[in-house]
mmCIF file of C-alpha atoms in Angstrom:
data_model
loop_
_atom_site.group_PDB
_atom_site.id
_atom_site.type_symbol
_atom_site.label_atom_id
_atom_site.label_comp_id
_atom_site.label_asym_id
_atom_site.label_seq_id
_atom_site.Cartn_x
_atom_site.Cartn_y
_atom_site.Cartn_z
ATOM 1 C CA MET P 15 23.232 -6.711 -5.816
ATOM 2 C CA VAL P 16 20.918 -7.237 -8.788
ATOM 3 C CA ILE P 17 17.319 -8.155 -8.010
ATOM 4 C CA LYS P 18 16.175 -10.966 -10.285
ATOM 5 C CA LYS P 19 13.530 -12.778 -8.237
ATOM 6 C CA VAL P 20 10.968 -11.175 -5.946
ATOM 7 C CA ALA P 21 8.595 -12.901 -3.534
ATOM 8 C CA ILE P 22 5.482 -10.927 -2.577
ATOM 9 C CA VAL P 23 3.610 -11.937 0.568
ATOM 10 C CA GLY P 24 -0.024 -10.877 0.286
ATOM 11 C CA GLY P 25 -1.865 -10.483 -2.996
ATOM 12 C CA GLY P 26 -4.602 -7.958 -2.287
ATOM 13 C CA LEU P 27 -4.979 -4.703 -4.184
ATOM 14 C CA MET P 28 -1.452 -3.601 -3.267
ATOM 15 C CA GLY P 29 0.261 -6.971 -3.614
ATOM 16 C CA ALA P 30 -1.316 -7.616 -6.999
ATOM 17 C CA GLY P 31 -0.285 -4.190 -8.249
ATOM 18 C CA ILE P 32 3.279 -4.635 -7.004
ATOM 19 C CA ALA P 33 3.443 -8.056 -8.683
ATOM 20 C CA GLN P 34 2.325 -6.482 -11.947
ATOM 21 C CA VAL P 35 4.979 -3.746 -12.051
ATOM 22 C CA VAL P 36 7.767 -6.039 -10.823
ATOM 23 C CA ALA P 37 6.962 -8.684 -13.439
ATOM 24 C CA LYS P 38 6.718 -6.028 -16.130
ATOM 25 C CA SER P 39 10.265 -4.927 -15.243
ATOM 26 C CA GLY P 40 11.519 -8.427 -16.103
ATOM 27 C CA CYS P 41 11.869 -9.942 -12.642
ATOM 28 C CA GLU P 42 10.553 -13.363 -11.720
ATOM 29 C CA VAL P 43 7.705 -12.993 -9.215
ATOM 30 C CA VAL P 44 6.294 -15.463 -6.686
ATOM 31 C CA LEU P 45 3.031 -14.348 -5.085
ATOM 32 C CA ILE P 46 2.397 -15.933 -1.682
ATOM 33 C CA GLU P 47 -1.074 -16.220 -0.174
ATOM 34 C CA ALA P 48 -2.505 -17.903 2.921
ATOM 35 C CA ASN P 49 -4.584 -20.476 1.028
ATOM 36 C CA GLU P 50 -5.466 -21.724 -2.447
ATOM 37 C CA ASN P 51 -8.767 -19.835 -2.589
ATOM 38 C CA GLN P 52 -7.145 -16.490 -1.836
ATOM 39 C CA LEU P 53 -4.288 -17.241 -4.225
ATOM 40 C CA GLU P 54 -6.770 -17.911 -7.017
ATOM 41 C CA LYS P 55 -8.483 -14.576 -6.349
ATOM 42 C CA SER P 56 -5.168 -12.732 -6.295
ATOM 43 C CA MET P 57 -3.979 -14.257 -9.574
ATOM 44 C CA ALA P 58 -7.316 -13.364 -11.161
ATOM 45 C CA LEU P 59 -6.876 -9.781 -9.956
ATOM 46 C CA ILE P 60 -3.434 -9.601 -11.541
ATOM 47 C CA GLN P 61 -4.880 -10.872 -14.827
ATOM 48 C CA LYS P 62 -7.641 -8.264 -14.596
ATOM 49 C CA ASN P 63 -5.108 -5.501 -13.976
ATOM 50 C CA PHE P 64 -3.021 -6.536 -16.971
ATOM 51 C CA ASP P 65 -6.142 -6.719 -19.149
ATOM 52 C CA ARG P 66 -7.028 -3.163 -18.140
ATOM 53 C CA SER P 67 -3.511 -1.947 -18.921
ATOM 54 C CA PHE P 68 -3.700 -3.599 -22.343
ATOM 55 C CA LYS P 69 -7.124 -2.102 -23.146
ATOM 56 C CA GLU P 70 -5.873 1.343 -22.109
ATOM 57 C CA GLY P 71 -2.841 1.007 -24.370
ATOM 58 C CA ARG P 72 -0.256 1.037 -21.588
ATOM 59 C CA ILE P 73 1.138 -2.397 -22.468
ATOM 60 C CA SER P 74 1.289 -4.516 -25.622
ATOM 61 C CA SER P 75 -0.251 -7.948 -25.884
ATOM 62 C CA LEU P 76 3.213 -9.528 -26.128
ATOM 63 C CA ASP P 77 4.518 -7.645 -23.081
ATOM 64 C CA MET P 78 1.413 -8.629 -21.141
ATOM 65 C CA GLN P 79 1.854 -12.319 -21.900
ATOM 66 C CA GLU P 80 5.580 -12.198 -21.103
ATOM 67 C CA SER P 81 4.897 -10.430 -17.798
ATOM 68 C CA LEU P 82 2.176 -12.897 -16.799
ATOM 69 C CA ALA P 83 4.555 -15.766 -17.549
ATOM 70 C CA GLN P 84 6.930 -14.299 -14.948
ATOM 71 C CA ILE P 85 4.377 -14.683 -12.131
ATOM 72 C CA SER P 86 3.676 -17.844 -10.170
ATOM 73 C CA GLY P 87 1.784 -18.473 -6.931
ATOM 74 C CA GLU P 88 2.485 -20.329 -3.689
ATOM 75 C CA ILE P 89 0.810 -20.809 -0.303
ATOM 76 C CA THR P 90 3.954 -21.154 1.812
ATOM 77 C CA VAL P 91 6.695 -18.672 2.750
ATOM 78 C CA HIS P 92 9.310 -21.407 2.256
ATOM 79 C CA CYS P 93 9.502 -20.384 -1.406
ATOM 80 C CA CYS P 94 11.087 -17.105 -0.216
ATOM 81 C CA LYS P 95 14.369 -18.895 0.378
ATOM 82 C CA ASP P 96 15.652 -18.324 -3.165
ATOM 83 C CA ALA P 97 14.222 -14.832 -3.719
ATOM 84 C CA ASP P 98 16.589 -11.852 -3.811
ATOM 85 C CA LEU P 99 13.897 -9.621 -2.357
ATOM 86 C CA VAL P 100 10.788 -10.362 -0.301
ATOM 87 C CA ILE P 101 8.067 -7.689 -0.220
ATOM 88 C CA GLU P 102 5.404 -8.010 2.472
ATOM 89 C CA ALA P 103 2.026 -6.526 1.515
ATOM 90 C CA VAL P 104 -0.363 -7.836 4.170
ATOM 91 C CA THR P 105 -2.918 -5.892 6.209
ATOM 92 C CA GLU P 106 -1.658 -2.735 7.936
ATOM 93 C CA ASP P 107 -1.304 -4.314 11.368
ATOM 94 C CA LEU P 108 2.050 -4.137 13.165
ATOM 95 C CA GLU P 109 1.714 -7.417 15.065
ATOM 96 C CA LEU P 110 0.686 -9.261 11.902
ATOM 97 C CA LYS P 111 3.576 -7.790 9.945
ATOM 98 C CA LYS P 112 6.052 -8.686 12.694
ATOM 99 C CA LYS P 113 4.758 -12.259 12.643
ATOM 100 C CA VAL P 114 5.131 -12.457 8.859
ATOM 101 C CA PHE P 115 8.660 -11.058 9.006
ATOM 102 C CA GLU P 116 9.618 -13.483 11.734
ATOM 103 C CA GLU P 117 8.466 -16.367 9.530
ATOM 104 C CA ILE P 118 10.235 -14.972 6.471
ATOM 105 C CA SER P 119 13.431 -14.418 8.434
ATOM 106 C CA GLU P 120 13.560 -18.097 9.368
ATOM 107 C CA VAL P 121 13.627 -19.265 5.750
ATOM 108 C CA THR P 122 15.797 -16.580 4.139
ATOM 109 C CA GLY P 123 19.548 -16.108 4.129
ATOM 110 C CA SER P 124 21.887 -13.363 5.276
ATOM 111 C CA LYS P 125 21.956 -11.470 1.972
ATOM 112 C CA GLN P 126 18.255 -11.380 1.061
ATOM 113 C CA ILE P 127 16.421 -8.086 1.475
ATOM 114 C CA LEU P 128 13.104 -8.016 3.337
ATOM 115 C CA ALA P 129 10.817 -5.067 2.587
ATOM 116 C CA SER P 130 7.485 -3.957 4.010
ATOM 117 C CA ASN P 131 4.869 -2.103 1.994
ATOM 118 C CA THR P 132 3.585 -0.437 5.167
ATOM 119 C CA SER P 133 2.119 3.039 4.745
ATOM 120 C CA GLY P 134 3.401 4.311 8.078
ATOM 121 C CA LEU P 135 4.345 1.626 10.619
ATOM 122 C CA SER P 136 7.778 1.487 12.239
ATOM 123 C CA ILE P 137 10.380 -0.229 10.073
ATOM 124 C CA ALA P 138 12.612 -0.527 13.141
ATOM 125 C CA ALA P 139 9.891 -2.456 14.996
ATOM 126 C CA ILE P 140 9.295 -4.726 12.009
ATOM 127 C CA GLY P 141 13.025 -5.328 11.564
ATOM 128 C CA ALA P 142 13.428 -6.169 15.244
ATOM 129 C CA ALA P 143 11.213 -9.212 14.668
ATOM 130 C CA THR P 144 13.898 -10.671 12.394
ATOM 131 C CA SER P 145 17.411 -11.984 12.870
ATOM 132 C CA LYS P 146 18.757 -9.540 10.262
ATOM 133 C CA PRO P 147 17.360 -6.004 10.816
ATOM 134 C CA SER P 148 20.113 -4.562 8.604
ATOM 135 C CA ASN P 149 18.375 -6.230 5.630
ATOM 136 C CA VAL P 150 14.918 -4.838 6.474
ATOM 137 C CA ILE P 151 13.563 -1.715 4.791
ATOM 138 C CA GLY P 152 10.276 -0.053 3.926
ATOM 139 C CA LEU P 153 9.057 0.107 0.319
ATOM 140 C CA HIS P 154 5.792 2.021 0.302
ATOM 141 C CA PHE P 155 4.046 1.811 -3.061
ATOM 142 C CA PHE P 156 0.956 3.899 -3.759
ATOM 143 C CA TYR P 157 -2.386 2.718 -5.099
ATOM 144 C CA PRO P 158 -2.996 2.050 -7.936
ATOM 145 C CA VAL P 159 0.568 0.782 -8.164
ATOM 146 C CA PRO P 160 0.824 0.571 -11.990
ATOM 147 C CA LEU P 161 -0.189 4.245 -12.336
ATOM 148 C CA MET P 162 1.499 5.932 -9.365
ATOM 149 C CA ASP P 163 5.111 6.989 -9.932
ATOM 150 C CA LEU P 164 6.207 7.390 -6.315
ATOM 151 C CA VAL P 165 7.722 4.790 -3.977
ATOM 152 C CA GLU P 166 8.780 5.828 -0.476
ATOM 153 C CA VAL P 167 11.990 4.042 0.575
ATOM 154 C CA ILE P 168 12.319 3.938 4.355
ATOM 155 C CA PRO P 169 15.477 2.710 6.086
ATOM 156 C CA SER P 170 15.404 2.189 9.852
ATOM 157 C CA LEU P 171 18.306 3.045 12.131
ATOM 158 C CA MET P 172 19.463 -0.562 11.627
ATOM 159 C CA THR P 173 19.135 -0.731 7.822
ATOM 160 C CA SER P 174 22.474 -1.012 6.044
ATOM 161 C CA GLU P 175 23.603 1.434 3.372
ATOM 162 C CA GLN P 176 23.891 -1.478 0.938
ATOM 163 C CA THR P 177 20.246 -2.429 1.510
ATOM 164 C CA LEU P 178 19.144 1.190 1.051
ATOM 165 C CA ASN P 179 21.160 1.736 -2.121
ATOM 166 C CA THR P 180 20.010 -1.563 -3.617
ATOM 167 C CA MET P 181 16.367 -0.624 -3.055
ATOM 168 C CA LEU P 182 16.768 2.905 -4.428
ATOM 169 C CA GLU P 183 18.233 1.371 -7.589
ATOM 170 C CA PHE P 184 15.572 -1.355 -7.730
ATOM 171 C CA VAL P 185 12.727 1.157 -7.541
ATOM 172 C CA GLY P 186 14.283 2.975 -10.491
ATOM 173 C CA THR P 187 14.266 -0.223 -12.573
ATOM 174 C CA LEU P 188 10.500 -0.408 -12.019
ATOM 175 C CA GLY P 189 10.084 2.969 -13.688
ATOM 176 C CA LYS P 190 9.205 4.568 -10.356
ATOM 177 C CA GLU P 191 10.638 7.574 -8.530
ATOM 178 C CA PRO P 192 12.119 6.707 -5.108
ATOM 179 C CA VAL P 193 12.197 9.185 -2.230
ATOM 180 C CA LYS P 194 14.133 8.420 0.946
ATOM 181 C CA CYS P 195 12.011 8.923 4.070
ATOM 182 C CA PRO P 196 12.833 8.985 7.788
ATOM 183 C CA ASP P 197 11.417 6.103 9.810
ATOM 184 C CA TYR P 198 8.776 8.093 11.664
ATOM 185 C CA PRO P 199 5.000 7.491 11.597
ATOM 186 C CA GLY P 200 3.447 8.333 8.233
ATOM 187 C CA PHE P 201 6.832 8.791 6.545
ATOM 188 C CA LEU P 202 6.379 11.790 4.192
ATOM 189 C CA VAL P 203 3.214 11.568 2.111
ATOM 190 C CA ASN P 204 0.819 10.176 4.716
ATOM 191 C CA ARG P 205 2.172 12.376 7.485
ATOM 192 C CA ILE P 206 1.167 15.389 5.403
ATOM 193 C CA LEU P 207 -1.819 14.028 3.473
ATOM 194 C CA ILE P 208 -3.774 11.943 6.000
ATOM 195 C CA PRO P 209 -4.198 14.713 8.628
ATOM 196 C CA MET P 210 -5.526 16.917 5.816
ATOM 197 C CA VAL P 211 -8.098 14.264 4.893
ATOM 198 C CA ASN P 212 -8.970 13.832 8.568
ATOM 199 C CA GLU P 213 -9.567 17.593 8.844
ATOM 200 C CA ALA P 214 -11.834 17.411 5.787
ATOM 201 C CA ILE P 215 -13.900 14.755 7.584
ATOM 202 C CA TYR P 216 -14.167 17.110 10.570
ATOM 203 C CA CYS P 217 -15.671 19.663 8.155
ATOM 204 C CA VAL P 218 -18.291 17.090 7.106
ATOM 205 C CA MET P 219 -19.007 16.237 10.738
ATOM 206 C CA GLU P 220 -19.558 19.938 11.430
ATOM 207 C CA GLY P 221 -22.103 20.300 8.643
ATOM 208 C CA ALA P 222 -20.338 20.690 5.295
ATOM 209 C CA SER P 223 -21.398 18.296 2.539
ATOM 210 C CA PRO P 224 -18.796 15.865 1.153
ATOM 211 C CA GLU P 225 -19.460 17.333 -2.298
ATOM 212 C CA ASP P 226 -18.695 20.882 -1.151
ATOM 213 C CA VAL P 227 -15.541 19.839 0.696
ATOM 214 C CA ASP P 228 -14.297 18.009 -2.395
ATOM 215 C CA SER P 229 -15.167 20.884 -4.728
ATOM 216 C CA ALA P 230 -13.467 23.389 -2.434
ATOM 217 C CA MET P 231 -10.156 21.524 -2.472
ATOM 218 C CA LYS P 232 -10.269 20.642 -6.170
ATOM 219 C CA LEU P 233 -11.051 24.193 -7.274
ATOM 220 C CA GLY P 234 -9.319 26.118 -4.490
ATOM 221 C CA ALA P 235 -6.162 24.036 -4.058
ATOM 222 C CA ASN P 236 -5.995 22.472 -7.549
ATOM 223 C CA HIS P 237 -6.225 18.918 -6.189
ATOM 224 C CA LYS P 238 -7.085 16.271 -8.778
ATOM 225 C CA MET P 239 -9.269 14.425 -6.263
ATOM 226 C CA GLY P 240 -11.205 15.845 -3.338
ATOM 227 C CA PRO P 241 -10.178 14.651 0.160
ATOM 228 C CA ILE P 242 -13.518 12.949 0.895
ATOM 229 C CA THR P 243 -13.421 11.029 -2.378
ATOM 230 C CA LEU P 244 -9.808 10.162 -1.594
ATOM 231 C CA ALA P 245 -10.835 8.849 1.833
ATOM 232 C CA ASP P 246 -13.386 6.534 0.218
ATOM 233 C CA PHE P 247 -10.827 5.505 -2.395
ATOM 234 C CA VAL P 248 -8.132 4.621 0.156
ATOM 235 C CA GLY P 249 -10.568 2.921 2.554
ATOM 236 C CA LEU P 250 -11.832 4.510 5.750
ATOM 237 C CA ASP P 251 -10.467 1.656 7.867
ATOM 238 C CA VAL P 252 -6.999 2.183 6.394
ATOM 239 C CA LEU P 253 -7.322 5.925 6.958
ATOM 240 C CA LEU P 254 -8.368 5.399 10.583
ATOM 241 C CA ALA P 255 -5.505 2.980 11.250
ATOM 242 C CA THR P 256 -3.028 5.479 9.798
ATOM 243 C CA MET P 257 -4.383 8.338 11.922
ATOM 244 C CA GLU P 258 -4.245 6.176 15.039
ATOM 245 C CA GLY P 259 -0.659 5.261 14.188
ATOM 246 C CA LEU P 260 0.287 8.917 13.814
ATOM 247 C CA CYS P 261 -1.458 9.837 17.061
ATOM 248 C CA GLU P 262 0.210 7.056 19.014
ATOM 249 C CA GLY P 263 3.592 7.391 17.345
ATOM 250 C CA PHE P 264 3.974 11.124 17.951
ATOM 251 C CA ASP P 265 1.846 11.244 21.125
ATOM 252 C CA ASP P 266 0.304 14.433 19.751
ATOM 253 C CA SER P 267 -3.425 15.274 19.875
ATOM 254 C CA LYS P 268 -3.261 17.071 16.527
ATOM 255 C CA TYR P 269 -3.371 13.611 14.947
ATOM 256 C CA ARG P 270 -6.579 12.584 16.776
ATOM 257 C CA PRO P 271 -8.918 10.722 14.365
ATOM 258 C CA CYS P 272 -12.199 12.485 13.676
ATOM 259 C CA PRO P 273 -15.098 10.900 15.628
ATOM 260 C CA LEU P 274 -17.130 10.691 12.406
ATOM 261 C CA LEU P 275 -14.364 8.654 10.794
ATOM 262 C CA LYS P 276 -14.518 6.205 13.689
ATOM 263 C CA LYS P 277 -18.303 5.928 13.378
ATOM 264 C CA MET P 278 -18.113 5.257 9.649
ATOM 265 C CA VAL P 279 -15.664 2.407 10.232
ATOM 266 C CA GLU P 280 -17.770 0.994 13.069
ATOM 267 C CA THR P 281 -20.811 0.836 10.781
ATOM 268 C CA GLY P 282 -18.867 -0.929 8.024
ATOM 269 C CA LYS P 283 -19.033 1.957 5.552
ATOM 270 C CA LEU P 284 -15.418 1.755 4.461
ATOM 271 C CA GLY P 285 -15.592 3.437 1.060
ATOM 272 C CA ARG P 286 -15.458 2.100 -2.464
ATOM 273 C CA LYS P 287 -14.398 -1.409 -1.435
ATOM 274 C CA THR P 288 -17.644 -1.940 0.502
ATOM 275 C CA GLY P 289 -19.835 0.032 -1.916
ATOM 276 C CA ARG P 290 -20.567 2.764 0.599
ATOM 277 C CA GLY P 291 -18.515 5.325 2.450
ATOM 278 C CA PHE P 292 -19.116 9.041 2.413
ATOM 279 C CA TYR P 293 -20.523 8.371 -1.042
ATOM 280 C CA ASP P 294 -22.712 5.546 -2.337
ATOM 281 C CA TYR P 295 -21.029 3.459 -5.056
ATOM 282 C CA THR P 296 -23.617 0.688 -5.327
ATOM 283 C CA ASN P 297 -25.209 2.291 -8.386
ATOM 284 C CA ARG P 298 -21.976 3.860 -9.627
ATOM 285 C CA THR P 299 -23.132 7.224 -8.306
ATOM 286 C CA GLN P 300 -21.553 9.528 -5.762
ATOM 287 C CA MET P 301 -24.546 10.368 -3.615
ATOM 288 C CA SER P 302 -23.720 11.321 -0.047
ATOM 289 C CA VAL P 303 -24.771 8.874 2.654
ATOM 290 C CA THR P 304 -24.268 11.467 5.360
ATOM 291 C CA GLU P 305 -27.038 13.826 4.303
#
């Protein structure tokens, strides 16, 4: 099966990035949002992302215009009916994703592939909300999507071999590297990475400065980005939800979210997207807000 048209449900940071790389590969893209206002914001974000890629020399002006011409927007999932692939990229909430997949399943046919961009939720549970779980698979892109080479491809116990092979091939056409992951909480990257970031937050809670924790891991483990900076970059609410998913999914206390992480989310300090997390980004500085 050749993927020629892709519908993307949800045009936030992830959805917009996915739309950009899919359109750049030559596929027709339909971005679906809940309302006209959100759709306008999402399309503007895609334009901004392409402009940045052009300014940084990663795409030509002609390629940018051709890619943008491949993208259209809608506010109803009914337009999914003629897409070869539907990628869901809504908020990381299992009940919400199941609801979206149920709606998509009602308007799509027996051969269309339905993929979730979840970072760690059960693909089996999401697929069970549809009438065709054999067509459901996980496609976990990493932020920022245009720059990150990896895509985790996650089949559930019900996913067909044809669906899996089609998605492994599709990811390759995007210029990305696919890795097949078991359908367990966190998949591969987040199961390893997120507990490490959580442990770094424990170090801050116990008295270490975010700057020292970041410097220790960058200089001592050769990480490009320190774990506290990474937490702010990902979003502390997303990090907390992932830790809670790991803890619940494995029923293992080693995945218990750090109390400080919970407090940061409760106070609305979610990282770069809110201007403040463990660091203060309101003046484009990285001053600790925990000192």
